[in-house]
Amino acid sequence: MIPLLLRLLVFVAASLLVDAAAHGAAQPGPVPAGLILVKGAWSSAAGTSTSLPEDGTISNGRYDNAYFGLEYAVGSDWTQRYEGPPPSDSGYYVLAQIEPKDSALAATTGHILIAAQDLFFSLAPVHSAPELIGYFQQHLSAEYRVERAPTRVRIANRDFVRLDYVANVAGLHWHVLATEIRCHVVQFVFTGSSPKSMERLVASMNTMIQPGGSAPLCLKDFATPATVLERVDPVFSEPRFNPVPVRIVIDKEGRVKHIHFLSAFPEQAKSIEEALLQWRFKPHLLDGQPVEVETGLLFGRSARPSTAALH
Amino acid sequence: MNKLLASACALLFSAALAFPGTALSQTDPGVRGGPINGQPGATQSSPLPLASVNANAPTGILEFFDNGLGRFQEQEVVSGGTNNGLGPRFNLNSCSGCHAQPAVGGSGPANNPEFQVITQAIASGSTNTLPSFITAHGPTVEVRFPFFTNSNGSPNKNAPNGGVEDIFTVSGRADAGNCSLQQPNFQQAQQNNNLIFRTPTPTFGAGLIENIDESTLLANQQAQAANNFGIGGAFNRNGNDGTIARFGWKAQNKSLLLFAAEAYNVEMGITNEIFSQERPLPQEEQGAGLPASCLNLSGHGYPEDATNFTVASNSDQAAQNAQVPSDIVLFAEFMRLLAPPVPSTNAPGGAQSISNGFALFKEIGCSTCHTPAIRSTQPSNITASLGNVTVKAYSDFEIHHMGSGLADNVSQGGAGGDQFRTAPLWGLGQRIFFLHDGRTTNLLGAIADHRSNGSEATQVAENFASLSAGQQQEVLNFLRSL
């Protein structure tokens, strides 16, 4: 009898809590200024906790990104004044925006943008860093003059593609260095009016720590009828028509262990998570051994004619 | 160093301290003078239509434009007049009161018409008070509460609202019967930082925007995809058919007809063939709705604006035809047929400065979102000037994350609380208030507000800050030439 009563009390208490949450429990105080509380399609993650591309940090002039395995020390007199936006629905990330602590120096010393383009979801029809830089150069308008055509360079034991260009009237220079990590093109963009200062920043990349080797194998378009053994389609509660790019990590047994929604409304993420956790893939073998695989899936409406959507 | 030189140096040093990071000379030239919309012949009350409309091609279209212009300026009353249906809640009693700068169809004027609503007895002073944020020369605004409130009046951050809170009620007007309504509690909302503002969007050239095909916008998005400015972008898609919506501060409205109908219902309280019911406030909608004493105040039933099945005969067939459509149809037609503003080639600052400013505008990345020219509109089945033309609106019609500094925490369609449509810049030279809430009249402030945490435009604003004072002035001159 007592256990039954206890269970009843617990049930009632839990119901009240759920009810309070569902109806928005009173939160005292004014709306905080400068916070984005009502979000549209946004990034989130589910499954096994692991680092995300957008999770980099800047501290004491050093940018650390566990997902890409990057550690880039610009200098203690550099900082990030403003964080970037969330990932776009075409897989574009603003990873860091770094500028001199002394904003008066920014005009001459320049500023740094570290960005990444997910090669699974790119709007531009590109598959590699050289192709992305080439695509960019093709679309460079007449206001700019190329100072260094795309060139392969070796920095911190990694291959980069470098493109330099200058704006004819502004006199601002851009040095763009792009490399591929985990099926992303990671781009270091230096902007400033003094090529000499900017060259020093480029040189500082040599101290960058290169990516570690423990990341899953990334494979574009891995999910095919040949590899997907069991599949459950997500059921969306309402039509949204936005593309929902999703990165997943598949474990050695073929189960989805990690889901990264680059851009999804909460109800979309919930439906996709419920479905993906039921998917089974054929384990991927490398040298005869099963390995973890990271791949991309596009749900919702595709904005990219060149990319086949699942729905 | 003599004393004079020392004094001059000290003055310069003081100025530099007072304005860190800015040089001394660049200033917003302010509202450009000269012809309205850059169009000789245009007046404040008579903006120009598209060229083919002006040529009355097809026959009769000019009459529809003129009739629409007239209806856009009509003063509405609650009942007993020629134009009935105002309220029971409203922000103003005409379209043209808010859409007034530099001409009918434009944005908010220098003299805020909302400030005069009580003094001109459009709303009764015995039952309405003017909120403190409505000022004589401040921006003309609509008000929204981002969140519903708890029973104690505090904002409930788990309950997003975002609907328009009309400022005035018809209560106390002689033509409003016994309707008794309270205004929203603006003071409490202001104390709780739970209100945001939106200014009227200008509608010149709106027909061209409406007539851009999806494929053209998608191709433009793809062309801008590889940029080095940190810019992403997305489209706000219509929830019914999935196509790109393009009107309103968050690109939440699909068409001019929908836009007109919603504004007629929300801003003036006039029901119509798209929005057929009186609109309660969001919090009223969650309760019992509007009281019966505030319904059908016109006495003619609903919708208050409807197709005119019987019109007076007129020897001018076109004039007779133009009387038939409902107001919202002719509002939409008027906006659709308005000519886009014509930029100045030499003011302010001279042709060379404007030309340099345009180049700088493109070079530093503004044009990645503020696309100078979208080629081209679809063929038009309405009038020749709407078809196969380049749209020099300076917008990609995408929504972009604009960061915590501009976020209003209002979600509309696919746009979240920090996402806004790239505001078209054509006609900017003669606008007074900038950004969605009209927070500034200074272009420098508007540009600076493009950077904040989470904004896609931070890099571009940084690039602007990297320009010399002279170059910044050229950008400002260019912007005010539009």
mmCIF file with all atom_site columns, C-alpha atoms in Angstrom, chain A residues 23, chain B residues 146-150 156 158-163 165 279-290:
data_model
loop_
_atom_site.group_PDB
_atom_site.id
_atom_site.type_symbol
_atom_site.label_atom_id
_atom_site.label_alt_id
_atom_site.label_comp_id
_atom_site.label_asym_id
_atom_site.label_entity_id
_atom_site.label_seq_id
_atom_site.pdbx_PDB_ins_code
_atom_site.Cartn_x
_atom_site.Cartn_y
_atom_site.Cartn_z
_atom_site.occupancy
_atom_site.B_iso_or_equiv
_atom_site.pdbx_formal_charge
_atom_site.auth_seq_id
_atom_site.auth_comp_id
_atom_site.auth_asym_id
_atom_site.auth_atom_id
_atom_site.pdbx_PDB_model_num
ATOM 1  C CA . HIS A 1 23  ? 2.836   25.970 -19.792 1.00 0.00 ? 23  HIS A CA 1
ATOM 2  C CA . PRO B 2 146 ? 8.309   39.376 -27.990 1.00 0.00 ? 146 PRO B CA 1
ATOM 3  C CA . PHE B 2 147 ? 6.844   37.331 -25.116 1.00 0.00 ? 147 PHE B CA 1
ATOM 4  C CA . PHE B 2 148 ? 3.493   36.764 -23.501 1.00 0.00 ? 148 PHE B CA 1
ATOM 5  C CA . THR B 2 149 ? 3.324   37.679 -19.851 1.00 0.00 ? 149 THR B CA 1
ATOM 6  C CA . ASN B 2 150 ? 2.853   35.714 -16.678 1.00 0.00 ? 150 ASN B CA 1
ATOM 7  C CA . ASN B 2 156 ? 7.259   34.527 -19.912 1.00 0.00 ? 156 ASN B CA 1
ATOM 8  C CA . ASN B 2 158 ? 8.847   30.195 -22.637 1.00 0.00 ? 158 ASN B CA 1
ATOM 9  C CA . ALA B 2 159 ? 5.941   31.745 -24.494 1.00 0.00 ? 159 ALA B CA 1
ATOM 10 C CA . PRO B 2 160 ? 7.000   33.671 -27.606 1.00 0.00 ? 160 PRO B CA 1
ATOM 11 C CA . ASN B 2 161 ? 4.447   36.203 -28.789 1.00 0.00 ? 161 ASN B CA 1
ATOM 12 C CA . GLY B 2 162 ? 5.695   38.644 -31.414 1.00 0.00 ? 162 GLY B CA 1
ATOM 13 C CA . GLY B 2 163 ? 2.284   39.753 -32.694 1.00 0.00 ? 163 GLY B CA 1
ATOM 14 C CA . GLU B 2 165 ? 0.104   45.304 -30.253 1.00 0.00 ? 165 GLU B CA 1
ATOM 15 C CA . ARG B 2 279 ? -8.111  40.970 -34.988 1.00 0.00 ? 279 ARG B CA 1
ATOM 16 C CA . PRO B 2 280 ? -7.833  40.744 -31.214 1.00 0.00 ? 280 PRO B CA 1
ATOM 17 C CA . LEU B 2 281 ? -4.487  41.418 -29.598 1.00 0.00 ? 281 LEU B CA 1
ATOM 18 C CA . PRO B 2 282 ? -2.402  38.245 -29.234 1.00 0.00 ? 282 PRO B CA 1
ATOM 19 C CA . GLN B 2 283 ? -3.274  38.037 -25.537 1.00 0.00 ? 283 GLN B CA 1
ATOM 20 C CA . GLU B 2 284 ? -6.956  38.592 -26.307 1.00 0.00 ? 284 GLU B CA 1
ATOM 21 C CA . GLU B 2 285 ? -6.810  35.840 -28.903 1.00 0.00 ? 285 GLU B CA 1
ATOM 22 C CA . GLN B 2 286 ? -5.608  33.481 -26.178 1.00 0.00 ? 286 GLN B CA 1
ATOM 23 C CA . GLY B 2 287 ? -8.587  34.424 -24.078 1.00 0.00 ? 287 GLY B CA 1
ATOM 24 C CA . ALA B 2 288 ? -12.127 35.121 -25.203 1.00 0.00 ? 288 ALA B CA 1
ATOM 25 C CA . GLY B 2 289 ? -11.287 37.365 -28.163 1.00 0.00 ? 289 GLY B CA 1
ATOM 26 C CA . LEU B 2 290 ? -12.881 40.749 -28.628 1.00 0.00 ? 290 LEU B CA 1
#
